[in-house]
Coordinates of C-alpha atoms (C1' of nucleotides) in Angstrom, one line a residue:
Chain A
M493 CA -141.7 21.3 -144.8
G494 CA -144.8 21.1 -146.9
T495 CA -144.1 17.5 -147.7
S496 CA -144.4 14.8 -145.5
S497 CA -142.4 12.2 -147.6
T498 CA -139.0 11.1 -146.4
P499 CA -136.5 12.9 -148.6
S500 CA -133.3 10.9 -148.4
R501 CA -133.3 7.3 -149.5
S502 CA -131.6 5.7 -146.6
T503 CA -134.0 6.0 -143.5
R504 CA -132.7 8.5 -141.1
P505 CA -133.6 6.8 -137.8
R506 CA -131.1 4.1 -137.7
E507 CA -132.2 1.3 -135.5
K508 CA -128.7 0.4 -134.5
S509 CA -126.1 3.1 -133.4
R510 CA -127.9 4.0 -130.1
S511 CA -125.9 1.9 -127.9
R512 CA -123.6 4.3 -126.2
D513 CA -125.2 7.7 -126.3
N514 CA -128.7 6.3 -125.8
A515 CA -127.5 4.6 -122.7
E516 CA -125.9 8.0 -121.5
K517 CA -129.3 9.8 -122.2
Q518 CA -131.1 7.2 -120.1
E519 CA -128.7 7.6 -117.5
L520 CA -129.1 11.3 -117.3
R521 CA -132.7 10.8 -117.4
A522 CA -132.5 8.6 -114.5
S523 CA -130.5 11.0 -112.6
I524 CA -132.9 14.0 -113.2
L525 CA -135.6 11.7 -112.1
R526 CA -133.5 10.9 -108.9
A527 CA -132.9 14.6 -108.1
A528 CA -136.6 15.3 -108.8
S529 CA -137.7 12.7 -106.4
E530 CA -135.6 14.1 -103.7
E531 CA -137.0 17.5 -104.6
F532 CA -140.4 16.4 -104.3
L533 CA -139.9 14.5 -101.2
G534 CA -138.3 17.5 -99.5
H535 CA -140.4 20.3 -100.8
G536 CA -143.7 18.6 -101.6
Y537 CA -146.1 19.3 -104.4
E538 CA -146.4 23.0 -104.0
G539 CA -142.7 23.7 -103.4
F540 CA -141.6 21.5 -106.2
S541 CA -139.3 23.6 -108.6
L542 CA -138.0 22.5 -112.0
R543 CA -135.2 25.0 -111.6
R544 CA -134.0 23.5 -108.4
V545 CA -134.2 20.0 -109.8
A546 CA -131.9 21.3 -112.6
E547 CA -129.6 23.0 -110.2
R548 CA -129.4 19.8 -108.2
V549 CA -128.5 17.7 -111.0
G550 CA -125.9 20.2 -112.3
Y551 CA -127.6 21.3 -115.5
T552 CA -129.5 24.5 -116.6
P553 CA -133.2 24.5 -116.4
T554 CA -133.7 24.3 -120.0
T555 CA -131.9 20.8 -120.3
I556 CA -134.8 19.2 -118.5
Y557 CA -136.9 19.9 -121.4
L558 CA -134.7 17.8 -123.5
Y559 CA -135.8 14.8 -121.4
F560 CA -139.2 15.8 -120.3
R561 CA -142.1 17.7 -122.1
D562 CA -142.6 20.0 -119.2
K563 CA -142.7 20.3 -115.3
D564 CA -145.9 18.4 -115.2
E565 CA -144.5 15.3 -117.0
L566 CA -141.3 15.3 -114.8
L567 CA -143.6 15.4 -111.7
F568 CA -145.9 12.6 -113.3
E569 CA -142.7 10.4 -113.8
T570 CA -141.6 11.1 -110.3
A571 CA -145.0 9.9 -109.0
R572 CA -144.4 6.5 -110.6
D573 CA -142.6 5.4 -107.4
G574 CA -145.6 6.0 -105.4
F575 CA -147.8 4.2 -107.8
V576 CA -145.8 1.0 -107.6
A577 CA -145.3 1.2 -103.8
F578 CA -149.0 1.6 -103.2
D579 CA -149.7 -1.3 -105.5
A580 CA -147.3 -3.5 -103.6
T581 CA -148.7 -2.4 -100.2
I582 CA -152.3 -3.0 -101.0
Q583 CA -151.7 -6.3 -102.9
A584 CA -149.6 -7.7 -100.0
A585 CA -152.5 -6.9 -97.6
A586 CA -155.2 -8.9 -99.4
T587 CA -154.2 -12.3 -98.2
Q588 CA -156.9 -13.1 -95.6
S589 CA -159.5 -15.4 -96.7
D590 CA -162.2 -14.1 -94.5
P591 CA -163.8 -11.1 -96.3
R592 CA -164.2 -9.0 -93.1
E593 CA -160.6 -9.5 -92.2
R594 CA -159.5 -9.0 -95.7
L595 CA -161.2 -5.6 -95.7
R596 CA -159.9 -4.7 -92.4
A597 CA -156.3 -5.6 -93.6
L598 CA -156.8 -3.5 -96.8
G599 CA -158.2 -0.6 -94.9
R600 CA -155.2 -0.7 -92.6
A601 CA -152.8 -1.0 -95.3
Y602 CA -154.2 1.8 -97.2
F603 CA -154.2 4.0 -94.3
E604 CA -150.6 3.2 -93.2
F605 CA -149.5 3.7 -96.8
G606 CA -150.9 7.2 -96.7
V607 CA -149.3 8.0 -93.3
N608 CA -145.9 6.5 -94.2
N609 CA -145.8 8.0 -97.7
A610 CA -147.5 11.3 -97.1
A611 CA -145.9 13.2 -100.0
H612 CA -146.9 10.5 -102.5
Y613 CA -150.2 9.9 -101.0
R614 CA -151.1 13.5 -101.1
L615 CA -150.0 13.8 -104.7
M616 CA -151.8 10.6 -106.0
F617 CA -155.2 11.1 -104.1
M618 CA -155.5 14.6 -103.2
Q619 CA -153.5 17.2 -105.1
R620 CA -153.0 15.6 -108.5
A621 CA -155.6 12.7 -108.6
D622 CA -155.8 13.5 -112.4
F623 CA -152.5 11.5 -112.6
L624 CA -154.7 8.5 -112.3
L625 CA -157.1 7.7 -115.1
P626 CA -159.9 10.4 -114.8
R627 CA -163.6 9.6 -114.2
L628 CA -163.4 6.0 -114.1
V629 CA -165.8 5.4 -111.4
G630 CA -169.5 6.0 -111.8
T631 CA -169.2 6.9 -115.4
A632 CA -171.6 5.6 -118.2
A633 CA -169.1 3.3 -120.0
S634 CA -167.6 2.2 -116.7
E635 CA -167.0 -1.4 -117.8
E636 CA -165.1 -0.5 -120.9
L637 CA -163.1 2.1 -119.2
H638 CA -162.3 -0.3 -116.4
A639 CA -161.0 -2.9 -119.1
A640 CA -159.1 -0.1 -120.8
A641 CA -157.6 1.0 -117.5
L642 CA -156.3 -2.4 -116.6
L643 CA -154.3 -2.2 -119.9
D644 CA -153.0 1.1 -119.2
P645 CA -150.2 0.7 -116.7
D646 CA -150.6 4.3 -115.4
S647 CA -154.2 3.7 -114.2
A648 CA -153.9 0.0 -113.3
H649 CA -153.0 0.8 -109.8
R650 CA -156.2 2.1 -108.2
V651 CA -158.2 -0.1 -110.6
I652 CA -156.4 -3.1 -108.8
A653 CA -156.9 -1.5 -105.4
Q654 CA -160.6 -1.1 -106.2
D655 CA -160.9 -4.5 -107.6
L656 CA -159.4 -6.0 -104.4
L657 CA -162.1 -4.0 -102.5
V658 CA -164.9 -4.9 -104.6
G659 CA -163.9 -8.6 -104.6
A660 CA -163.8 -8.6 -100.9
V661 CA -167.3 -7.1 -100.7
R662 CA -168.7 -9.5 -103.4
D663 CA -167.1 -12.6 -101.6
G664 CA -168.6 -11.3 -98.3
I665 CA -172.1 -11.1 -99.9
E666 CA -171.8 -14.5 -101.6
A667 CA -170.7 -16.0 -98.2
G668 CA -173.8 -14.5 -96.6
L669 CA -171.6 -12.3 -94.3
F670 CA -172.7 -9.1 -95.8
R671 CA -176.1 -7.9 -96.9
A672 CA -176.9 -8.1 -100.5
G673 CA -176.5 -5.0 -102.7
E674 CA -174.4 -3.3 -105.2
P675 CA -170.8 -4.3 -104.4
I676 CA -169.3 -1.4 -106.2
A677 CA -171.2 1.2 -104.3
K678 CA -170.3 -0.5 -101.0
A679 CA -166.6 -0.8 -102.0
D680 CA -166.8 2.9 -103.0
A681 CA -168.1 3.6 -99.5
L682 CA -165.3 1.9 -97.9
W683 CA -162.9 3.6 -100.0
A684 CA -164.3 6.9 -99.3
G685 CA -164.2 6.3 -95.6
I686 CA -160.5 5.2 -95.3
H687 CA -159.4 7.8 -97.8
G688 CA -161.1 10.4 -95.6
L689 CA -159.4 9.4 -92.6
T690 CA -156.1 9.3 -94.4
A691 CA -156.6 12.6 -95.7
L692 CA -157.5 14.1 -92.2
A693 CA -154.4 12.2 -90.8
L694 CA -152.2 14.1 -93.3
S695 CA -153.8 17.5 -92.5
P696 CA -153.5 19.6 -89.4
L697 CA -157.1 18.7 -88.4
M698 CA -156.2 15.4 -87.0
S699 CA -153.0 13.8 -85.5
P700 CA -151.7 10.7 -87.2
E701 CA -151.9 8.9 -83.6
H702 CA -155.4 9.9 -83.1
A703 CA -156.3 8.8 -86.7
R704 CA -154.8 5.6 -86.2
S705 CA -157.2 4.8 -83.4
V706 CA -160.1 6.2 -85.3
A707 CA -159.2 3.9 -88.1
D708 CA -160.0 0.9 -86.0
E709 CA -163.4 2.5 -85.0
L710 CA -164.0 3.3 -88.6
L711 CA -163.2 -0.3 -90.1
D712 CA -165.3 -1.7 -87.3
T713 CA -168.4 0.4 -87.9
L714 CA -168.0 0.1 -91.7
I715 CA -167.7 -3.8 -91.7
R716 CA -170.4 -4.2 -89.0
G717 CA -172.6 -1.9 -91.2
L718 CA -172.1 -4.3 -94.1
E719 CA -173.3 -7.4 -92.0
P720 CA -176.9 -8.6 -92.2
Chain B
M543 CA -131.8 55.9 -86.6
G544 CA -129.6 54.0 -84.3
T545 CA -132.1 54.0 -81.6
S546 CA -134.8 51.2 -81.5
S547 CA -137.2 53.1 -79.4
T548 CA -140.3 54.5 -81.0
P549 CA -140.2 58.2 -80.3
S550 CA -142.8 59.4 -83.0
R551 CA -144.3 56.3 -84.4
S552 CA -147.0 57.1 -86.8
T553 CA -149.1 54.1 -85.5
R554 CA -150.8 56.1 -83.0
P555 CA -154.4 54.7 -82.9
R556 CA -156.4 57.9 -82.5
E557 CA -159.8 57.0 -80.9
K558 CA -161.2 60.0 -82.7
S559 CA -161.0 61.3 -86.2
R560 CA -162.1 58.1 -87.9
S561 CA -165.5 59.1 -89.4
R562 CA -164.8 59.9 -93.1
D563 CA -161.6 58.3 -93.9
N564 CA -162.0 55.1 -92.0
A565 CA -165.4 54.6 -93.8
E566 CA -163.6 54.8 -97.0
K567 CA -160.8 52.7 -96.1
Q568 CA -163.3 50.0 -95.1
E569 CA -165.1 50.4 -98.3
L570 CA -161.9 49.8 -100.4
R571 CA -161.0 46.9 -98.1
A572 CA -164.5 45.5 -98.9
S573 CA -164.2 45.9 -102.6
I574 CA -160.8 44.3 -102.6
L575 CA -162.3 41.4 -100.7
R576 CA -165.1 41.1 -103.3
A577 CA -162.6 41.2 -106.1
A578 CA -160.7 38.6 -104.3
S579 CA -163.7 36.4 -103.9
E580 CA -164.4 36.6 -107.7
E581 CA -160.8 35.7 -108.4
F582 CA -160.8 32.8 -105.9
L583 CA -164.1 31.4 -107.2
G584 CA -162.9 31.7 -110.8
H585 CA -159.3 30.5 -110.6
G586 CA -159.3 28.4 -107.3
Y587 CA -156.8 28.2 -104.7
E588 CA -153.6 27.4 -107.1
G589 CA -154.6 30.1 -109.7
F590 CA -155.4 32.8 -107.1
S591 CA -153.1 35.7 -107.9
L592 CA -152.8 38.9 -105.8
R593 CA -151.7 40.9 -108.8
R594 CA -154.9 40.1 -110.7
V595 CA -157.1 40.8 -107.7
A596 CA -155.3 44.4 -107.7
E597 CA -156.0 44.8 -111.4
R598 CA -159.5 43.8 -111.0
V599 CA -160.0 46.5 -108.4
G600 CA -158.2 48.9 -110.2
Y601 CA -155.1 49.5 -108.1
T602 CA -151.5 48.6 -108.2
P603 CA -150.5 45.4 -106.5
T604 CA -148.6 47.1 -103.7
T605 CA -151.9 48.9 -102.7
I606 CA -153.3 45.6 -101.5
Y607 CA -150.5 45.5 -98.8
L608 CA -152.0 48.5 -97.3
Y609 CA -155.1 46.6 -96.4
F610 CA -153.8 43.0 -95.9
R611 CA -150.6 41.8 -94.5
D612 CA -149.8 39.5 -97.4
K613 CA -151.5 37.1 -99.9
D614 CA -152.3 34.6 -97.3
E615 CA -154.3 37.0 -95.1
L616 CA -156.3 38.2 -98.1
L617 CA -157.0 34.6 -99.0
F618 CA -157.9 33.8 -95.5
E619 CA -160.3 36.7 -95.2
T620 CA -161.9 35.7 -98.4
A621 CA -162.4 32.1 -97.0
R622 CA -164.5 33.7 -94.2
D623 CA -167.6 33.4 -96.6
G624 CA -167.0 29.6 -96.8
F625 CA -166.9 29.3 -93.0
V626 CA -170.0 31.0 -92.2
A627 CA -172.0 29.4 -95.2
F628 CA -170.7 26.0 -93.9
D629 CA -171.8 26.9 -90.4
A630 CA -175.4 27.8 -91.5
T631 CA -175.7 24.8 -93.7
I632 CA -174.7 22.3 -91.0
Q633 CA -176.5 24.0 -88.1
A634 CA -179.7 24.0 -90.1
A635 CA -179.4 20.3 -90.8
A636 CA -179.4 19.3 -87.0
T637 CA -183.0 19.5 -86.4
Q638 CA -184.1 15.9 -86.4
S639 CA -184.6 14.3 -82.9
D640 CA -183.8 10.8 -83.8
P641 CA -180.0 10.5 -83.5
R642 CA -179.7 8.2 -86.6
E643 CA -181.8 10.6 -88.6
R644 CA -179.9 13.5 -87.4
L645 CA -176.6 12.0 -88.4
R646 CA -178.0 11.1 -91.8
A647 CA -179.1 14.8 -92.3
L648 CA -175.8 16.1 -91.0
G649 CA -173.8 13.8 -93.4
R650 CA -176.0 14.7 -96.3
A651 CA -175.8 18.4 -95.6
Y652 CA -172.0 18.2 -95.2
F653 CA -171.7 16.4 -98.5
E654 CA -174.0 18.8 -100.4
F655 CA -172.1 21.8 -99.0
G656 CA -168.9 20.4 -100.3
V657 CA -170.4 19.6 -103.7
N658 CA -172.1 22.9 -104.1
N659 CA -169.3 25.0 -102.7
A660 CA -166.4 23.2 -104.2
A661 CA -163.7 26.0 -104.1
H662 CA -164.6 26.8 -100.5
Y663 CA -164.8 23.2 -99.4
R664 CA -161.4 22.4 -101.1
L665 CA -159.7 25.4 -99.5
M666 CA -161.1 24.8 -96.0
F667 CA -160.8 21.2 -95.6
M668 CA -158.2 20.0 -98.2
Q669 CA -155.8 22.7 -99.3
R670 CA -155.6 25.0 -96.4
A671 CA -157.0 23.1 -93.4
D672 CA -154.5 25.2 -91.4
F673 CA -157.0 28.1 -91.8
L674 CA -159.0 26.2 -89.0
L675 CA -157.4 25.9 -85.6
P676 CA -154.5 23.5 -86.0
R677 CA -154.2 20.2 -84.3
L678 CA -157.5 20.3 -82.0
V679 CA -158.5 16.9 -82.4
G680 CA -156.6 14.2 -80.7
T681 CA -154.2 16.5 -78.8
A682 CA -153.4 16.1 -75.2
A683 CA -155.0 19.4 -74.0
S684 CA -157.9 18.6 -76.1
E685 CA -160.6 19.9 -73.7
E686 CA -159.0 23.3 -73.0
L687 CA -158.1 23.8 -76.7
H688 CA -161.9 22.8 -77.5
A689 CA -163.0 25.6 -75.0
A690 CA -160.6 28.0 -76.3
A691 CA -161.6 27.2 -80.0
L692 CA -165.1 28.0 -79.2
L693 CA -164.2 31.4 -78.2
D694 CA -162.1 32.0 -81.3
P695 CA -164.4 32.8 -84.0
D696 CA -162.1 31.6 -86.7
S697 CA -162.0 28.0 -85.3
A698 CA -165.6 27.9 -83.9
H699 CA -166.9 26.5 -87.1
R700 CA -165.6 23.0 -87.3
V701 CA -165.9 22.8 -83.6
I702 CA -169.6 23.5 -83.8
A703 CA -169.8 20.9 -86.6
Q704 CA -167.8 18.5 -84.5
D705 CA -169.9 19.1 -81.5
L706 CA -173.1 18.5 -83.4
L707 CA -171.7 15.0 -84.6
V708 CA -170.5 14.0 -81.1
G709 CA -173.8 15.3 -79.7
A710 CA -175.9 13.0 -82.1
V711 CA -173.6 10.0 -81.3
R712 CA -173.9 10.6 -77.6
D713 CA -177.6 11.0 -77.8
G714 CA -177.8 7.7 -79.7
I715 CA -175.7 5.9 -77.2
E716 CA -177.7 7.2 -74.4
A717 CA -181.0 6.3 -76.0
G718 CA -179.6 2.8 -76.6
L719 CA -179.7 3.1 -80.3
F720 CA -176.0 2.8 -80.7
R721 CA -173.4 0.6 -79.1
A722 CA -171.5 2.1 -76.2
G723 CA -168.0 3.5 -76.7
E724 CA -166.0 6.8 -77.2
P725 CA -168.3 9.2 -78.9
I726 CA -165.5 11.3 -80.2
A727 CA -163.9 8.5 -81.8
K728 CA -167.1 7.4 -83.4
A729 CA -168.0 11.0 -84.5
D730 CA -164.5 11.4 -86.1
A731 CA -165.1 8.0 -88.0
L732 CA -168.3 9.4 -89.4
W733 CA -166.6 12.7 -90.2
A734 CA -163.6 11.0 -92.0
G735 CA -166.2 9.0 -93.9
I736 CA -168.2 11.8 -95.3
H737 CA -165.2 14.1 -95.9
G738 CA -163.5 11.2 -97.8
L739 CA -166.6 10.9 -100.1
T740 CA -166.9 14.7 -100.4
A741 CA -163.2 14.9 -101.4
L742 CA -163.4 12.1 -103.9
A743 CA -166.6 13.8 -105.4
L744 CA -164.5 16.9 -105.9
S745 CA -161.7 15.0 -107.6
P746 CA -161.6 13.4 -111.0
L747 CA -161.8 10.0 -109.4
M748 CA -165.6 10.1 -108.8
S749 CA -168.3 12.0 -110.4
P750 CA -170.5 13.9 -108.2
E751 CA -173.7 12.0 -109.3
H752 CA -172.1 8.7 -108.4
A753 CA -170.7 10.1 -105.2
R754 CA -174.2 11.0 -104.3
S755 CA -175.6 7.5 -104.5
V756 CA -172.5 6.4 -102.5
A757 CA -173.4 8.9 -99.9
D758 CA -176.4 7.1 -99.1
E759 CA -174.8 3.8 -99.1
L760 CA -172.0 5.1 -96.8
L761 CA -174.3 6.8 -94.3
D762 CA -176.5 3.7 -94.1
T763 CA -173.5 1.5 -93.5
L764 CA -172.0 3.9 -90.9
I765 CA -175.1 4.4 -89.0
R766 CA -176.0 0.5 -89.2
G767 CA -172.5 -0.1 -88.0
L768 CA -173.1 2.2 -84.7
E769 CA -176.2 0.1 -83.8
P770 CA -175.9 -2.7 -81.4
Chain C
dT1092 C1' -108.6 12.4 -143.2
dG1093 C1' -111.7 16.8 -143.7
dC1094 C1' -116.3 18.6 -144.1
dA1095 C1' -121.1 18.6 -143.2
dT1096 C1' -124.7 17.5 -140.2
dT1097 C1' -126.9 16.1 -136.3
dT1098 C1' -127.2 16.4 -131.3
dA1099 C1' -126.7 18.2 -126.4
dA1100 C1' -126.2 21.8 -123.9
dT1101 C1' -126.1 26.5 -123.3
dT1102 C1' -127.5 31.7 -123.0
dA1103 C1' -131.0 35.2 -123.6
dA1104 C1' -135.4 36.4 -123.2
dC1105 C1' -140.5 36.6 -121.7
dA1106 C1' -144.4 36.8 -118.9
dC1107 C1' -145.7 35.9 -114.8
dC1108 C1' -145.6 35.7 -109.4
dG1109 C1' -145.1 37.7 -104.3
dT1110 C1' -143.0 41.2 -101.8
dT1111 C1' -140.0 45.4 -100.0
dA1112 C1' -138.2 49.9 -100.2
dA1113 C1' -138.3 54.5 -102.0
dT1114 C1' -141.1 58.3 -103.9
dT1115 C1' -144.7 61.1 -105.2
dA1116 C1' -149.2 63.3 -104.6
dA1117 C1' -153.0 64.4 -101.8
dA1118 C1' -155.4 65.3 -97.6
dA1119 C1' -155.5 66.6 -92.6
dT1120 C1' -153.4 69.1 -89.0
dA1121 C1' -151.2 72.9 -86.7
Chain D
dT977 C1' -150.0 78.8 -94.9
dA978 C1' -146.6 75.5 -93.6
dT979 C1' -146.2 70.8 -91.9
dT980 C1' -147.2 66.4 -91.2
dT981 C1' -149.6 62.4 -92.0
dT982 C1' -151.8 59.3 -95.1
dA983 C1' -152.6 56.8 -99.7
dA984 C1' -151.1 55.5 -103.5
dT985 C1' -147.6 55.0 -106.7
dT986 C1' -143.2 53.5 -109.4
dA987 C1' -139.0 50.8 -109.2
dA988 C1' -136.8 46.8 -108.0
dC989 C1' -135.5 41.9 -106.3
dG990 C1' -135.7 37.1 -106.5
dG991 C1' -138.3 33.6 -107.9
dT992 C1' -141.2 30.7 -111.2
dG993 C1' -142.1 27.9 -115.8
dT994 C1' -141.2 28.1 -120.7
dT995 C1' -139.6 29.3 -125.7
dA996 C1' -136.3 30.7 -129.1
dA997 C1' -131.9 31.5 -130.7
dT998 C1' -127.1 30.1 -130.1
dT999 C1' -122.9 27.7 -129.3
dA1000 C1' -119.9 23.5 -128.7
dA1001 C1' -119.3 18.7 -129.2
dA1002 C1' -120.0 14.2 -131.2
dT1003 C1' -121.3 11.8 -135.3
dG1004 C1' -121.8 10.6 -140.3
dC1005 C1' -120.2 10.5 -144.8
dA1006 C1' -117.0 11.4 -148.8

DNA sequence: TGCATTTAATTAACACCGTTAATTAAAATA
DNA sequence: TATTTTAATTAACGGTGTTAATTAAATGCA
């Protein structure tokens, strides 16, 4: 094991010969992921058990490790569903041309996604925010990180969402609808507001129904606060 | 053993004879709490281990159960420090007479408390919000619950904080500084905003330094949004 | 074909965790 | 002093994630 050269002449990792078995592997991997998703949706982040996922799919716990590095990677892959659903929801909401209405639609869509996908929202933005690219906002090399993040499919999500917010704010400023200023800081303020309300709506501190009416008040107040 | 009556239960609360031993018990209880606090501050909510608390204080794990019902109660009692510190911080910030400045000071104090007491803030408002009276805001019998909550020392905290917010909003409306409307909804919008920013500042999604500058932007925008 | 090797899944084990029941040792009471 | 109450213990259960060793099946090669 001291040498790193390839001993046998013919290359071991054959590029062919993985039509049948590899397909089966992918299949089992997918069914583990399916079981993990049910487990996560049913028991949440804190109650998510690797051993129960294994039992659910009919294998022993150690088998999971042949398909995922550890529990964290299994959970991360499970969270992918939430990422893409979030993306789709936000992207679909950014249709309005009026920046104010666009912001309102984005805010509402964000809030509704959180309330309607509680487990995923909690995981993505509250319990395991490290699943998204860490420390992007407000760092020194923010621009480069931002560009790199867009290339990384795992972190593209909230970059996209953030870009939509920043874009709407910038459009509003350019159209003279909003006061001048740093668009990123303003967009982050909007993000913080709607995230905070969503988080409260998912906590015992505020009922989702009450939070929904507060959402209107919050978006109204924030958008009015942006105006000249 | 067939009878369910309690002929000679040992739980006879003698009103006397609690001079020496009871003081010692209280002392050990306090030192367990001290160890639990260190443990919580060092390892956070997810890493908080009852067995390590016991080891730290020099007793076996089961001894803890003679002083606390279970891990959850131990943690709850540990969290009390956070409650009272939060109370003091918020209360001290509500001195300004101008409602706008009072709101700004309250918001800043709230944010700074979160950043400077990360573990406690996370526990109180994010991970174990159920430690505060559940479902107070937005419920049907809100008024009665509100009154009852003020009598309950455990839930008085955020009721006080909420009352300060609602009071400032109401004062602003009465002084003609803010638009008319439902003060509670407006106060909840403010709370959501500053809570959201605090939560992001405690997550890898936003650095505390960046969040601090966003805090100014957020409070500016929200307070302006309340104005006529 | 038959033998060797790779691969897939297993069992066994470790170090934790919270919690309950049974048991010992010490203190308080009669 | 004898008895009872109290404080702390040990032993044990069921659960967790994870690593190492082992079996059984599929594949590669002569």
